[in-house]
Every structure is written in structure tokens, then in C-alpha cells.
Amino acid sequence: MTTGAFTVYRSSAGSGKTYTLVRHYLKHALSSEQPFHTILAITFTNKAASEMKQRIIDALQAFAGHMKLDAANESLCRDLCGDLQLSEAELRHRSAHLLKMILHRYSDFHVRTIDSFLHKIVRTFARDLGLNVNFQIELESDPMLAEAVDRLIYRAGQPESSTLTALLVDFVLSKTEDEKSWNTFDRDIFKVAQTLMDEDSFHYLEKLRDISLDAFVATGRDLRRLKNQSEKTITEWAHKACVLIAESGLTVDHFQQKSKGIAGFFEKLTSDVSVKNLQPNSYVLDAIYEDRWYSANSKDGRGRVIDRIKPELIACYEQIRKHVSFYILAEAVLQNLYATAVLHEINDILEALKKETAAVLISDFNKHIASVVRDEPAPFIYERVGEKFLHYMIDEFQDTSAMQWLNILPLVENALANGGTALLVGDGKQAIYRWRGGDLEQFSRLPEIPGSEMSDRLVETEAALKQHYQEEPLKYNYRSLPEIVSFNNRFFEWLAHFKETELQKIYHDIRQLPKNGSSGGYIHIEFLPRADETTIEDRINEKLLETIRMLEKDGYAWKDMAILTRNNERGSAIARFLMSRDIHVVSAESLLIDQSAEVRIILAVMRYLNDALDDVNCMALMNGILTGALGRTPTSEDRRIMAEAIQDKKHDRRQFLSWLEERGFVLDESRLLSQPLYEMAEDIVRTFLPSLTASPFVIYFLDSVLNYSIKYDNTLMNFLKWWDIQKNKLSIVSPDETDAVRVSTVHKAKGLEFPVVIIDETGWQFKKTRDYIWTELRSKPFRTLPAVLLKSHSSLEETECKKTYEEESDKNFIDQANLLYVAMTRAKERLYLFSVLTKKAAENKITELKSVNDVIASFLRQSMNWEEGKMTYAFGDTAQPLRNKMDERPSVALENYATSPQRPKLRTKRHSCFQPYDDLSRREWGKLVHAALAQIRTLDDIVPVLSAEESEGWLDSKQSRDLSEKLLRLLGHKMVKPYFEPGVRVRTEAEVFLDSKELLRMDRVVILDHEIVVIDYKTGEEEGEEHTAQIQRYGRALEKLGYPVIKKILVYIEDEKIVPVA
Amino acid sequence: MKTFLDELADDLITRHENLGDLCVVFQNRRACLFFKLALQRTLAQSSWMPDVYAIEDFNQAVSGIHEADPMLALFELYACYGDAGGNDSFELFAPWGEMLLKDFNDIDHDLADAPSLFGSLDKAKAMERWNPGGEDVTPFQDQFINFWSLLAAMYESLQRKLQDKHQSLAGRIAREVAENIDEYLARHSWKKIIFAGFNALTAAEEKLFKKLVKDKRAEIFWDTDEYYLNHELQEAGHSIRRYAKAWIPSDWKFRSERLIKDSKNVDIIGAAKKAVQAKVAGNIIREWLEEGKSPISIAVVLADESLLLPLLYSMPESVKSVNISMGLSLRSTPLYDLIMNIFQMHASSEERNRSGQSYYYLDILRLLAHPFIQNLFKDRSLIRACKSKILKENIVFLDPDNLEELEPIRFLLFQWKNTDHSISTFKELVQKLSVGADMSVFELEMLTEFGNIVNRLKMLTSAYKLDLGVKGFQNLLTGALSATRLSFSGEPLEGIQIMGVLETRSLDFENLIVVSANENILPSAKVNHSLIPFDIRKGFGLSTYLDKDAIYAYNFYRLLQRAVSIRLIYDTEPNELGEGEQSRFITQLLHEWPAINPNVRLNQRLVTLPAESASSPAHPRYVINVNKDEAILATLDRYFEKGVSPSALNKFITCSLQFYFRYVANLFPPDEVEETIEPDIFGNAVHAVLAELYEPYRGQTLSAGAIDTMIEKVEKCVLKAFTHQLHEGSLDFGKNRLLVDVGVNIIKDFLHNEKERVQTAPVSVLELEKTFSRLITVSANGREKNIHLNGKLDRVEKFGDLIRIVDYKTGQPKDNLNVDDFKKLETVQDQSMERQVLFYAYVLAGEMQLAAMESGVYFFREIRKGFRPLIVSKNTRVELGALMEFENLLKSVLGKLVDPETPFEQTADRALCQRCDYARICMRDQVSPEI
Ligand code: SF4
């Protein structure tokens, strides 16, 4: 491995990228010059970091031991010996040492996720950035954003926000004009406000900062006026055309394509000017530009009439066209104008909210760093952070956002300048996170830095990167069998050349070699006959079932199979279907905690506790108990009784509660409500699901409750609200070895591999991955706005932002191709694709790739052995499954567990029972005084001890003053004063152990040369007998210890009395 | 098994005549308690007990200096900060102030020279260090240097001011003791001081120990094992190796080789997430008890203390007592939530309703749901009364003066203008709650602590003349509550021990379970919780993460020394930042231990949970069918009497089960306060306004002038219509205010349209919001029923010569109302509007004997497009033929309802379920996990 200081690996699926990273890490760590703590490896996902750590340690362990190496480690060993010019013996020796170093300086073993690295920096500089140094990390921005939008809207009508009110009224009214729903404007604002989280917006938002709300209102009104004008003009011209047509004795039907054609175009515009109607379809264009106005076989002479009025119609068309661009843009701009206008306000509220809750959004890390820290010299950052790195390694670079890279770049540059290295690994073909800010171009253009021309510093950095730049390919595919590798090679090579875009650049390295010595692999493509939507889904379900059955016969287990779908909805339907056929399935939905019937019972009880009046919930609970807990199907009789139980509302739900009781479930409201959430949940489990064994759903529900109560509060109402928002995200952790078919979206499958992958392509459209695009408009009325946010829509092609839109759709195409790439490269042994032949594909009339189905069909048609009417294409052989030996850790099942009622008692401290402070009971007071006296060794201690008690809030200042005066008087009395002088040997709270196994604790014992004095403080009234007896016991105990002269004194604090006892 | 403390007790008893002459010092209080117990177990005759202290208590006792209360120190520090010229608000200051106090403590504990430490970073030095090219400091750096320059002065003045109050920070006390030990010891009578169980010492401790050992006034008992002492890289032995080289004799007593030689049984168990770990620990305990191990020999160490509750609830039933030696933070008690709810109520009252005199209903409901608050109501029915009043009257903002039921908590509901207001509210709250009869000891304990904190804060704020503001006060209070811990009762000599890592110091257990053995917990995360940069800390000898890691390592390995059965449970799921794999200690053990100690058995296991698809609502068992029994048929008969509405018909067609829930089981979705104008409210209001406006002209031919008059009245009518449904005052602000404007606008638009229309042809309104009815006879399976059909028509008018039925719709418009195929109309959900207007035509035709009419819809979102008539087979008029067909359809659909053999069933169209009120019963209320 000869590398420059700045190395980029462009990897592909299955090309051993972790191996490369591990090798690189070890190369630096084992070279003698640099200790390992100067290496920082950054990964993207949670699992990747721990996997990499594990691999490094395992490799070192293998080298350090004297055992024979397995194949992977042997090749790693060979590579490293080569890299470092070392003998194997020396390498093994160094490895042993390095392993010990890493294990015992583990905090310096820097393999981290990017979030954790950035977090560290933000945490370090929190105070400098004006953040609360104890800030909480908030992962979800949506709830806070929604709150911010709410607060903003609530300002409408407040006297100090008149402009805002005007703007919002305009907004809502513009929605009515748009014929859109008007009471969802808050959701519209929310949607647009989500762009605040999007780092691409940053730049545009800055531009908008100085535009006042008034200016927005004015622009909005202007645009609406102009739009209405142009609408009117369009209608007029359309009307003119229609009149002309009618006066010539023609109707729409006389024109080519009738109402779909040019005449229909005019006709529609007379009644309804809309973006949809303004976009000419191909028939309209045919008429205008190809002179196809009527069908050639029109014999009745109408053609001639049409020919006569054609020029005038074209003129009308041209007149309308003049307004189209403006109209579309005005419409598009207005759609988001008002929401855009309040973005800064929302942002301000959001910031205030974060301050209030001392929260920092995880998505803010980059902004905070970018705002100041990035421009600081590296030594400063290193010093403050307390770590210093010389070697950087970044994994999954294609998913890195521009801001993330720019934030790390100064440190990387510093490393390069100081003899360090940087290594980036990425795969442009697997970039599927553009919508989360992943910047593909940044990767594909390396070592260039996009936007470097904007700053001198970046130009320098770029030069440095270029100077050290070196690119390394990773040629082999270690995952898939050769047939699959070569099919994917051909398929994506073909796809890359379908479009002249960045795609080609990204896919130029698509060609992979299969792993040496491997053979086999199978690809199966099948087109299902066309049918209407509902039945195609059923048909694919059956097909999947059939395939699974066949795979079982071939020797595959369920867990070897994965079904990949484009979206979760489809995945859910498939999973439901397979489950109904008794096939075990693990899918995103099947793992949701909320999908468990038991959890529904717990939740229903909680909801009941929160709102007993909710009839539907009561019914759900009863239904759940019958079907779930009692496991039977409710009869009509059951239904009737349940309905009646609910109807009885007068008596506190008595009938409902006794319904439960009759079935053995006692819902004790007051007991449940008095417990913290977690205990409440455990209690409900115990009461309502007593026979439950280890249900993963219930246990992870409890876990969610626990985490909620740790992070937020114990308020039931809040928890239930939180649950409703979170329930679609909270899943159980399923052990990987469960034998079940995985049903997953492609996104979720990234980074995974399966022996068999089945892709359902039937509904897979090339959809938009981004809803909005920012752009700057130059034409007249729009110029007043420095930036606008437009909904990405094909109509924009008719306007001046054609280019922006096309760029966006090119990027979108790449997203889709990449998604497909990820999907098709998951398979190790077999790959099944189920597809439909769209009408166009069947007729070979594809000009544009609109769905994966089209792509597959076109590919087969153009590059493979397409046969008309043939529906199934297979490549390679269906061999037996390969079984790799697995070195899994043994697992034990948690079959059942206890939920026992262990409510611990609390120990009472100084006060056993609370009393208001200004009315301390004597008992309290006594304890307090005793505690203070234990700390008093000499008279001089009295004031400081009591002032400390005071500042801790046990005494107010008057009490403290009174008590200290009293003690000074009392203990200064000549009878006891000598025992409070400095220099006497004193033990307070002195303990004596008696051979009767008792322990006595005496308030104060003073040991003088010839005598010993025991003092007992009393805060109550003098009680004679009892007190005397007690101190006499002390005396006897001391006698036992061998003291000859013993003095016993009772000191009554309240009465200021000193009583010597004989 | 003999523990360290047992061995120590033995040793001291044999070697010392009078234990009363001894002072025994441990690192922690828990060890003190256990040591005394060990002594008592060992002692055979009467004896003085020695004084036993934890080191911090020792320092205070020996010096007589009080450790400053942290809150007081923070206030004092803030004053110093102000004096030095700092200007952060207290709210912003408090978190870093706490950090700075810790730094000050560290400086003293490690005997660093504060002036030179804080002097080490001026501008010149900063440039040298940070800007290698010799550039000037950046503004950002400058900001930091300026801040830094305040610290030296703050350090000095804080120490001085605390001294004036006879107090010091713990570090300062330690330093005092170390530097003047002779003088202090002279005041005490101990003959010997025993330091036991220490490991890494602070510089102050080291100085103290060294000196006393040299003077033969102290003995030190280390508890170590050769396993980690022997190897240079083992961090657990780091400090002691160093002391052994420098100043301690190498033959100390407890140098064991247990980790090297003893046989031990170690299971390393991976489990996903907290609750599972707790349950696994519970199962291990059960096994152990079944094997006959005594409860007292078992300890569970919770590296993450938040697992306490789950662990307690995972104990097998056979466990009778546990001894918990960690506190329960007030943060996790119901009291805390109550306090937060009260704060939130005041905050949202401020935020939403500037006057601060009325309160947001959700906040009030939340409060009323709290068990403590419920205790304040002698008459619980008042609570229910409040609740239903709020719901019924749609009160969004509630003025407590108007709701006398709230009297028992009236004292919570007045505007907080400053800290004092909130303090007195809380004092009153504590007072009222504490006299309540329903409080348990546990709850009284919470109240005591809370009252104490409030009092303390009151005294401090008045002493320092700080108005923190309500928010600042809240922060301070939350901080104090989180820091306050309630201790559990328990018998140290009985039951299973549950403790945090730090409590285990110097203790030993034969059977040990460690839970949450993960990085970032064991050891805790490598965060720089300090304002002093790492290099400076290091340069001045302050402790760093390396020291912290080493201490954790020692605590961990020491625990293993005498243990025999060891279970280390870790969480297999990384945290949100992708951190927190299994603890490094586990990795160390796995890679190193077996090679050194052949008698140790290390087993690794993963815990799995059985996956059970049967419990999923998607399971066939959860399908709901309701067969029609006699009772249901009877209900249906009554229902037929009352009449079927178009929406009921639509419900029945789209999901017959939904129909069952609504019309047979009579289940209604819950009453909720409508905070904002929801679509139905909006719709109702529009209907009401139009009815009111047209009513005076019913039966007349409308003139343009009449419509002008209506337009003038719109605003008033709209307001009236909304106020009818929403509580007063909620229309002035926010979304509602905007929607009122919209209502006014669209109705005006509508009327303007009307004005144009009445000029094209004569329009006269015949009926407004009137219900028409028609009887239909349906039979199925031998049952024949007469069914009433009821349709409430928004408006019937005569337009030109034709009768027209008008329905107003404020919801989603539909492009065309089209019926081509009556078969489709029978099933397709999409055609519900068509069914509705046909239904209207059908009932009206029955009443008025019409042969043809128009029936259609005004979509208020598309007023420009005007009235949209139903088109039946291209005909905009509904004529007899169509009505006949519709009648057939009705008979066929309603036939299924009449048919006793056709059950009510769930719909196949799950999209419908997403908007269905009963989805929770069907368990079909969501299907979209996020990516
Ligand atoms: S949830 Fe679905 S199936 Fe159940 S009643 Fe509602 S619409 Fe029908």
C-alpha cells in the first residue's frame, strides 16, 4: 500500500472497505513513529464504529498470539508487513504491545461516529458559544419546530405583531384563492420551516435576513395582482381562440386528439387558468410546431377551415405563452412566499426555545462549529479539546455534508502540513442520503473543494489537498458470486450511459472483479403480467410466497432471505401477507413496539387512567383483553355486554370496571396513579398480563417508559402524547439470528448483505427525493426577493429556473440509480427481481426512465437477450446455498422474568415527618440540635456550626441567633465550661461496644487525666427517672472499659438546665 | 469469604489495645458503616469504637472547617463574578459556575498554585501556543482569554468570602489539613490514624499521608492485587505503583494474588437496552438463590443508576429484602413532576396569554390529574366537575375566578411576577400537602427535602439580593432537586445489596452482578467537564481523564479480587451518538485474563428474546366480525325507526364495522376541548351563518339589494357562529383569529357570486337546513323492514324553473360529481359525495313529487367555480330514472344491513382506518414505520 498523504479510496459494494480502513489504521498505529492516539477514524453509523474497533482489536489479538492466522488476517498481516517493511515476527511483536496500549489507554482509541466527534467539539466550546454547558442533545427537531410554528401563529392578533397578522391573513387567503385547504396553513409553514434544519438553506436564508415582513407583504400583494392580471389576459386570448373556432363552425372534436389537443387547450383555459392547464402537452406542441392540427384522413373539408384560422390561433397561443412563465413562477413563488417570510421569526423562536430547555439539536452541531470554531487555528482547537490528531480517516465520505467536511477540513489540512495523513473512503454509487444533507458532488470532485473559489483560505486548502492527493481503487467484490457481480457490472454500466449526467462520472468505476476463486451466482428477473393496481399487488404477494417456498426447498432458511421494497407501506403489506401464510417475518413494522397486542393493553389502561371518559379506549381495552389476554374471539353476546358497560356513564364507569373485575383484572386507579410512570407500567403488566412470559414488545415498552421518564418526566398525559408521536419509530431490538424473512426498505438494507435478495420493483417509481428547491430569480417582479423557495415541479421547466430544476432532476435520477445500486448489490448468492412490463416498455417506447420497471425492461431489451413475450430471464445457476461457518457468540433466551412488587421503603433522615418550618415539632428540633452539637467541640465552634446550619437552610437566621446565644450561655456555665475548653480530649457521638453485642452512642465524652465526663443533651422537658437511668447505663459501660471516676451530666437545652447525675 | 474490612478489623483488634485511640479513615461513608459492622462482628469484649470517617468528613472534623453548601458557594461565586466584571445572567452562569467550583476544588485538592495557573494564559502566551504563524489572537480566542483573566480574582475572593462565613470548599479544606496537619491534630486525641482502602490520592492526600506515615502517626492499608500491579500498562495499578517507587514500603499487608490464582466464574452477558439488562440480572439472582446462595453474599452494582427501578421490579418474588445504598434522586419522584407542571402552567400562561390571569386548560387538566393535587381536594367530585366543565364549554384559557370548583388549588393560580411569588406558592403547597392524611412516609420525606430546598433558596436569594426571575429560579430548583437524593431504608446485614460503583469501594461480595458494563458508563465518558484546558490541567498536576479512567479501573478490578461468581451485563445497543460499546474492562478481561489466570472461566453470551408474531395485532386472531344476534337486530330496528342519514349510509358502505360502532354500539369519540377551529367547527359555522343570512328571505325571490344587506352582516354573524362553538376570547389570537378572517372572506366571496347569479335568473330560496324524510321497504333473507331515510338539506331553491338542492362543503373539493355506473356507487368509497346528493334528491323527490331537479354542491374552496351539479350519465338533472336506480341501490345496500346473516366486518381498505375514530379498537391505527 503506497499512499500519498491524502488518499481517497473509491469503493464499491462489497469491496472490503472496512478491511482497508483497518489496514490503514494499523499501518499508522504499528509504525514506530506515531502513537495510536493521534489517529482519528470517523464512521457514519453507530454499528460501523464498534465493528471497526472490534476488527482492529481482533486482528491485533490474532497477530499477538502465536496461533496460525485465518485467511483474512493472514492477508492483512501480509499487507501490513509490506506496508511497513517489517518481518512477520516484528509485526507480531509490535502488535502485542499495541494491543496492550489500546486496551489500557482505551479513551485514546479514537474510532468514532461523526456525531460524537462533533459533539465533543461543541461541548468543549459550549460556554464560548453562549450555550448552556450542560446542554442536552435533542435528536428530533420536529417537535420543537412544531412548537415554534405554534408560537409564531399565536402571535397573530397580538397588538405588537400587526404586520405578522397581515401577512398571515394574506397567506391564508392566498390559500383560498389557490383553492387549497385553508386550515392547514400551519402545517404548510411547518413543512417549509423544516428547511431551517437543512444546511443547504443556510446560504439562502442569510440572503433573506434583511428583507422585512412588510416587504414580503408588499411583494406578495404585487404578485397576486400581477398574477390575476395575467390570468385575465390568458383567459381573454383563450376566449378569443374559442370564439374563432366556434365562429368558423368548428368544435373541439374536429381537431387532432379532440379535447386533448390544441382546441381543448384553449377551451380549458377559458374557464380555468391553472398551472396544469397551461402546460402544453405533446399534442398541442405537435400542432404548433409540427403543424399537425387535424388527422390526415379528415375528409369533410374541415381541415381547410382549420388551415385558414391556423395563423390566428397560433397568434393566440403565442400571446398566451408570453404569460405562462410568469404565471407559473408567480404561482410557485406565492405558494411558499409567506412561509418563507416568517422563517427568520420561527428561527428566533426556535433559538429561544432551545435556550429555555437547554437543548442543542444534533443537527446544530455543524452550525455551531461553522459559526466560529471552524475559522480558528487548529492548535487552538486541539488545545481546548485536549486531543490532537495527525491521521484522519473518514468512512462513507459520500454521505458527508458540505458543512461537516468544511468543519473537519482545517484540522485535516493542519495534519497534512505537519506530516500527517488523511484517508477518505466512499462510494458515490451508494450515496442515498442527499435528503439528509449528504453531498455527493463533494466526493466525486475530490480533491477539489466545491465552492472553494469563495474564500482564499479554501483555495489554499484545496492546493494542499491536491498536492498530497492520491486515488486508490478497490477492484474486488468479496460479497457477491461472479454471476451477480457481472450482471450488476453490465446493468449499471448501461444505466450510467443512459443519461449524460454526473451519473457517468460516479459510475465510471462500476466494473468489479469477483473474488478470486469464487464461482456461481443466480439472477432471476420476472415480469408479472400487467393488471390493475390492486391485483398486481396480490399477484406479487403470491409470487413472493412461491419463491420463498422454492428457496426453502433449495435449502435456504428464512433468515437467509431479504425482500427489499421501495417504501414501508408496501413492506407492511407484504409482511402482513406472509405472516398470514405462516411465514415468520421481520419487518420495520413487525418490530414496532406499538404493534403488539399486549402493549396495546398496557397503553389502553394508561389512557384510561388519563381519561376515563374515552369510550373508544374502554372498548379497545375490553376487546384487547378478550382477544389478547384471554385469547378468545368475542361473541356477539360479549359485544353487547361490552357496549352496555360503556354506555353506563353515570356511575364512574362502575360497570366497565366490574366487567374487568369479573375477568380477574382489578383496575385500581388511585394506586396506579400515585406511582411514577415506570412503576405504573410494571404494575399494569403485573395486573393485566399476569401470565405473560418474556414478550420482547412489553419489555421494550417498559424500556421506552423508563427512558422517557429519565429524559423527560413522569407525567402520564405528557407521556401519552409523546408516545403518539414516537410510536412509529420505537422498535424492539430483534436478535439477528431469528429465523425469519427480512422485509426491509432499501435504505434500511444499506450496509447489510443476504444470501438471497428479492426486490419488489412493481410499484417502484422514480420519485422526487426532495420537495423544495431554493433559487434566485432574475426577472422583473421577482427580483425584489434575493432568494425564493419553490416546490420542485415539472412546470418549472417552462420558466427561467429550468436549469435549476433540471439539475435537481438529474440529482434525483442519481438518487434513484443509487438506491437501485444499493438494492441490487445486497445479494450474495441469488438475486430475484419482480417487475411489471409497463405499456411503454412493452411497446419499446421508452424515452425517459420513469420507473425501475422501465429501466429493467429497457436494459434487457437493449443489452441482453430480449425476446418478445418472454417474461422470465435468468442468469447463472441455482446452486445449493453456501454455508459459511459462523462464529456467533452463544446466546441464551430470556424465557421469562419477574415483575415483582418491590417498592422499597425510604429511610427517614433528620426529620421523620415533615412539619412546617416555623412550627418545628420538638422531636425535629431535638434531632437538629443534636446534629449541631455533635459538631461542637469547643465553645468557639458554636457560631460557625450554627451559621453553617443556617446557610444550609435548616435554620432561619433568628433561630440560629437564638440558639447560638442560648448555647453560649448554657455551655459557658461554670459547671460544664471546662469540658468545652480547647485542649481537652473530647469524643462526640462516641460509641462503645458492649460484650452484650450492643452499641451505645454517647453525645459527648470528655476524657481528663483523672476522670471521665459523659454529657447527654436533652431537648425536651426534664423527665427524671428515664434520663437518669440512661446516663447511668452509659456510666456502667464506661466503668467496664476501666475508668475509675465517672462524672455524668444531663444538659437540658430548652430549659437551660444542667443536672449532674450521681 | 473474608472481606477486606473483616481482615482489617482483625488486624486492628489484634494490634491495638484501645480502639478508641484510633481514627479510621476510608474513601467513602458506606465503607465506614460496613467497617463498624465488621468490627462488631469480630469484637469479643466491650470496647471503645474508633472514630470512623470518610476522608471528607475527616478533613472537616480534624480541621473544624465546614464544607460550604454547594448552592451557597454558587451564589457567592456569582457575586465574585459580578465583582470581577462578568455579566452573564445567573441563568447562563450557573451551569459553568458549577463547573468552575469543581475546577477550584481540583486546584486545591492537587495543591496547584492558583495564581500561576490562571496566569498561564495571557495574550502573549496564547499567541505562542495557538497561532504558530505568529498571527494576532482571533476575536474568539480573545473572548476566551478575557474570560480566563477573570478567574484568578474569582478564585481568591471566593475563598476569602467563604472563610468569612466559617466555610470552605472541600478542596480548600483538604489543602488546609494537608498543610497544617500538626496544628490540627494537636486538638484531637487520636493515637493513630488508619487510612484504609485508598488508591489514587489527590496531591493533598498524598502530602498528608506521607507526612503522617513518616511521623509514625498513621498507617495505610492498601487493598491490591499483583495482577494489575505487575504490569506497567495496567491502569488500575498506576497510582500505587508510583507510590511504591517513591515513598511507601513495598511490603504492605493486603498484596493479594487472587486475580492471578483463584478460580472464578465469569459470565459476560450482552443484552439489548436497559430493561432487558435488569430482567437478566433478576433472573441471575433467582438462579443464585435457588442454588442456595445467601442473599447477603449477593451484590448488584448498577453502573447506571437509572436502572434501579427496573431492577427492583425484576427481583424474583422470593427476595424479601434488599439493601439499596444509593439515593433516589428527587428528580424521579412525582413531586418533581408536580413542580414542573406548576412552572409550565405559569410559563404557558405568560407565553400564550399575556395578561397571565388565565391558564391554559391542558395545564390545568395535567395539574388536576396529579395525585398530590387530588389529595388537596376533600371532595374529589369537584375535580371531575372542573374537568367536564372545561370540556363541555370548550374553555381554552381558563380564568380561575370563573371556576369556583378550583378553590382548593386557587393558591397556585395567581400571576407570578417574581421569585418571591413562586417561593411562597411552593411553601404553601408544601404546607398544605404535608398536613394531608394520604401521604406516605416516602412522600413526606420528599416534601421535607423539597421544603428544605425552597427555604434554603429563599434565604439565599434574599441574602444575596438576587431576583432570578421565574425561569432562573426554576433552573436552580431543578438543579437542586436533581442533586438531592432520598435514601432507602434497609438492613445492611440482610438482603441483597444494590449499589452504585462508588459505593462499592472497600467492600467485597462473593457473588457479584455488574449491570451496564458499557463504555461511557464504566468508566464514565471522557468529557472534559472543566473550564481549564487539558494541557494546563496536566501541566499543573490536576487530574485528567487518565486519572479518572485509572480510578474506575481500580474500583472495578478490586471488586473482582474476592468475588467468586461474577456476572457482567452490558447493553448491546449503542447510544444516540453511536457510543457505548461493551466496557473496555470486559475487553481487557477477555484478552488478558485467561492467559494469566488459568483458573478463571470466562463465558460470553448474548441474551435473546423469543420473537412472537402471534401477539401482533396483524395476527388473524385480531380480526373483528360482529354477527347480528337478537339484541343487535332489535337495536337495528330501533335505528330504522329513527332513520338513516347519508353519512350513515356511506359509513356502512365503506366499513360496516365502523357503522356498527357508531350506530349500533353507540360509541362516540371522546369529548375534547376544541382549541382551534377544526374543520367541522368551521363547516358548522359557515352553515349557520348562511342559514341565518338567508332566513329572512325564505320564500322570496332574491334581489341584489338583499344580498348587499347580507354582506354587511357577515362579520357579525361569523363571530357569533364561532363563539357559539368555541369559548369566548379564544378567537382573538392565533390560528382562530386568522380563520375567522377566512370565514368572513369566503362567505363574502360566496355572496358576491350570488349577487351575480341572481341577476342571471330569478332565485328563490325555499328551504334552509331542513330535514326531509322518506320511507323505504327493504327485505333480505326473509326479513322485511321499513326504513326511514333522513336527509338534512342545506338549502332548497328554485333557480329559474328548476328545483335545486344545494349542499355546502368546506372540505376538499371534488372535480366532478359523476355517476356513470350505479354498480360502482354501491361499493366505491370515492363516490360518497355522489351518494349523498343523490340521497337528498331521493328524499326530496318523495316529499315534493318532483320528476326532475338539480342536486349538487358548492365547494367553498372553489367558489369561483360556482355550483357543481351531480351529473348522472352526462345529465346534470336528476330525473326519475336515476332515482329509480338509486332506489334499487338503496335496497341492495340496506338489504345487507337488514340481513341477519351478514355480519359487520372490517374494511379491506386500510387507508380508511387511518382516519377512523375506532382504529384503536381494530388496532389498525398505524402502518407507517419511519425509515
Ligand atoms: S379501523 Fe378500519 S376496520 Fe376498524 S372500524 Fe375503522 S375503518 Fe373499519
mmCIF file with all atom_site columns, N, CA and C and ligand atoms in Angstrom, chain B residues 655 657-658 661 906-907 912-913 916 918-919 922 924, ligand 1:
data_model
loop_
_atom_site.group_PDB
_atom_site.id
_atom_site.type_symbol
_atom_site.label_atom_id
_atom_site.label_alt_id
_atom_site.label_comp_id
_atom_site.label_asym_id
_atom_site.label_entity_id
_atom_site.label_seq_id
_atom_site.pdbx_PDB_ins_code
_atom_site.Cartn_x
_atom_site.Cartn_y
_atom_site.Cartn_z
_atom_site.occupancy
_atom_site.B_iso_or_equiv
_atom_site.pdbx_formal_charge
_atom_site.auth_seq_id
_atom_site.auth_comp_id
_atom_site.auth_asym_id
_atom_site.auth_atom_id
_atom_site.pdbx_PDB_model_num
ATOM   1  N  N   . CYS B 1 655 ? -67.207 0.909  5.541  1.00 0.00 ? 655 CYS B N   1
ATOM   2  C  CA  . CYS B 1 655 ? -66.763 -0.059 6.552  1.00 0.00 ? 655 CYS B CA  1
ATOM   3  C  C   . CYS B 1 655 ? -67.943 -0.362 7.441  1.00 0.00 ? 655 CYS B C   1
ATOM   4  N  N   . LEU B 1 657 ? -68.205 -2.247 9.899  1.00 0.00 ? 657 LEU B N   1
ATOM   5  C  CA  . LEU B 1 657 ? -67.892 -2.311 11.327 1.00 0.00 ? 657 LEU B CA  1
ATOM   6  C  C   . LEU B 1 657 ? -67.928 -0.914 11.941 1.00 0.00 ? 657 LEU B C   1
ATOM   7  N  N   . GLN B 1 658 ? -67.419 0.018  11.177 1.00 0.00 ? 658 GLN B N   1
ATOM   8  C  CA  . GLN B 1 658 ? -67.448 1.400  11.645 1.00 0.00 ? 658 GLN B CA  1
ATOM   9  C  C   . GLN B 1 658 ? -68.898 1.808  11.908 1.00 0.00 ? 658 GLN B C   1
ATOM   10 N  N   . PHE B 1 661 ? -70.000 0.307  15.205 1.00 0.00 ? 661 PHE B N   1
ATOM   11 C  CA  . PHE B 1 661 ? -69.520 1.028  16.385 1.00 0.00 ? 661 PHE B CA  1
ATOM   12 C  C   . PHE B 1 661 ? -70.325 2.301  16.623 1.00 0.00 ? 661 PHE B C   1
ATOM   13 N  N   . GLN B 1 906 ? -64.747 -5.610 9.088  1.00 0.00 ? 906 GLN B N   1
ATOM   14 C  CA  . GLN B 1 906 ? -63.744 -4.558 8.899  1.00 0.00 ? 906 GLN B CA  1
ATOM   15 C  C   . GLN B 1 906 ? -63.520 -4.309 7.413  1.00 0.00 ? 906 GLN B C   1
ATOM   16 N  N   . THR B 1 907 ? -63.178 -3.096 7.099  1.00 0.00 ? 907 THR B N   1
ATOM   17 C  CA  . THR B 1 907 ? -62.945 -2.757 5.705  1.00 0.00 ? 907 THR B CA  1
ATOM   18 C  C   . THR B 1 907 ? -61.634 -3.357 5.223  1.00 0.00 ? 907 THR B C   1
ATOM   19 N  N   . LEU B 1 912 ? -58.583 3.890  4.949  1.00 0.00 ? 912 LEU B N   1
ATOM   20 C  CA  . LEU B 1 912 ? -59.738 4.398  5.661  1.00 0.00 ? 912 LEU B CA  1
ATOM   21 C  C   . LEU B 1 912 ? -59.515 4.373  7.171  1.00 0.00 ? 912 LEU B C   1
ATOM   22 N  N   . CYS B 1 913 ? -58.855 3.334  7.617  1.00 0.00 ? 913 CYS B N   1
ATOM   23 C  CA  . CYS B 1 913 ? -58.634 3.155  9.052  1.00 0.00 ? 913 CYS B CA  1
ATOM   24 C  C   . CYS B 1 913 ? -57.787 4.286  9.641  1.00 0.00 ? 913 CYS B C   1
ATOM   25 N  N   . CYS B 1 916 ? -60.049 6.768  10.942 1.00 0.00 ? 916 CYS B N   1
ATOM   26 C  CA  . CYS B 1 916 ? -61.232 6.260  11.634 1.00 0.00 ? 916 CYS B CA  1
ATOM   27 C  C   . CYS B 1 916 ? -61.100 6.429  13.147 1.00 0.00 ? 916 CYS B C   1
ATOM   28 N  N   . TYR B 1 918 ? -62.308 4.669  15.356 1.00 0.00 ? 918 TYR B N   1
ATOM   29 C  CA  . TYR B 1 918 ? -62.314 3.398  16.087 1.00 0.00 ? 918 TYR B CA  1
ATOM   30 C  C   . TYR B 1 918 ? -61.068 2.569  15.813 1.00 0.00 ? 918 TYR B C   1
ATOM   31 N  N   . ALA B 1 919 ? -60.106 3.182  15.148 1.00 0.00 ? 919 ALA B N   1
ATOM   32 C  CA  . ALA B 1 919 ? -58.933 2.421  14.722 1.00 0.00 ? 919 ALA B CA  1
ATOM   33 C  C   . ALA B 1 919 ? -58.252 1.742  15.903 1.00 0.00 ? 919 ALA B C   1
ATOM   34 N  N   . CYS B 1 922 ? -59.806 -1.591 16.467 1.00 0.00 ? 922 CYS B N   1
ATOM   35 C  CA  . CYS B 1 922 ? -59.413 -2.537 15.422 1.00 0.00 ? 922 CYS B CA  1
ATOM   36 C  C   . CYS B 1 922 ? -57.913 -2.759 15.407 1.00 0.00 ? 922 CYS B C   1
ATOM   37 N  N   . ARG B 1 924 ? -55.811 -0.884 14.048 1.00 0.00 ? 924 ARG B N   1
ATOM   38 C  CA  . ARG B 1 924 ? -55.330 -0.625 12.696 1.00 0.00 ? 924 ARG B CA  1
ATOM   39 C  C   . ARG B 1 924 ? -54.874 0.821  12.596 1.00 0.00 ? 924 ARG B C   1
HETATM 40 S  S1  . SF4 C 2 .   ? -60.480 0.991  11.951 1.00 0.00 ? 1   SF4 C S1  1
HETATM 41 FE FE1 . SF4 C 2 .   ? -60.834 0.416  9.872  1.00 0.00 ? 1   SF4 C FE1 1
HETATM 42 S  S2  . SF4 C 2 .   ? -61.824 -1.515 10.029 1.00 0.00 ? 1   SF4 C S2  1
HETATM 43 FE FE2 . SF4 C 2 .   ? -61.945 -0.622 12.047 1.00 0.00 ? 1   SF4 C FE2 1
HETATM 44 S  S3  . SF4 C 2 .   ? -63.893 0.412  12.078 1.00 0.00 ? 1   SF4 C S3  1
HETATM 45 FE FE3 . SF4 C 2 .   ? -62.422 1.890  11.436 1.00 0.00 ? 1   SF4 C FE3 1
HETATM 46 S  S4  . SF4 C 2 .   ? -62.434 1.788  9.231  1.00 0.00 ? 1   SF4 C S4  1
HETATM 47 FE FE4 . SF4 C 2 .   ? -63.449 -0.012 9.952  1.00 0.00 ? 1   SF4 C FE4 1
#
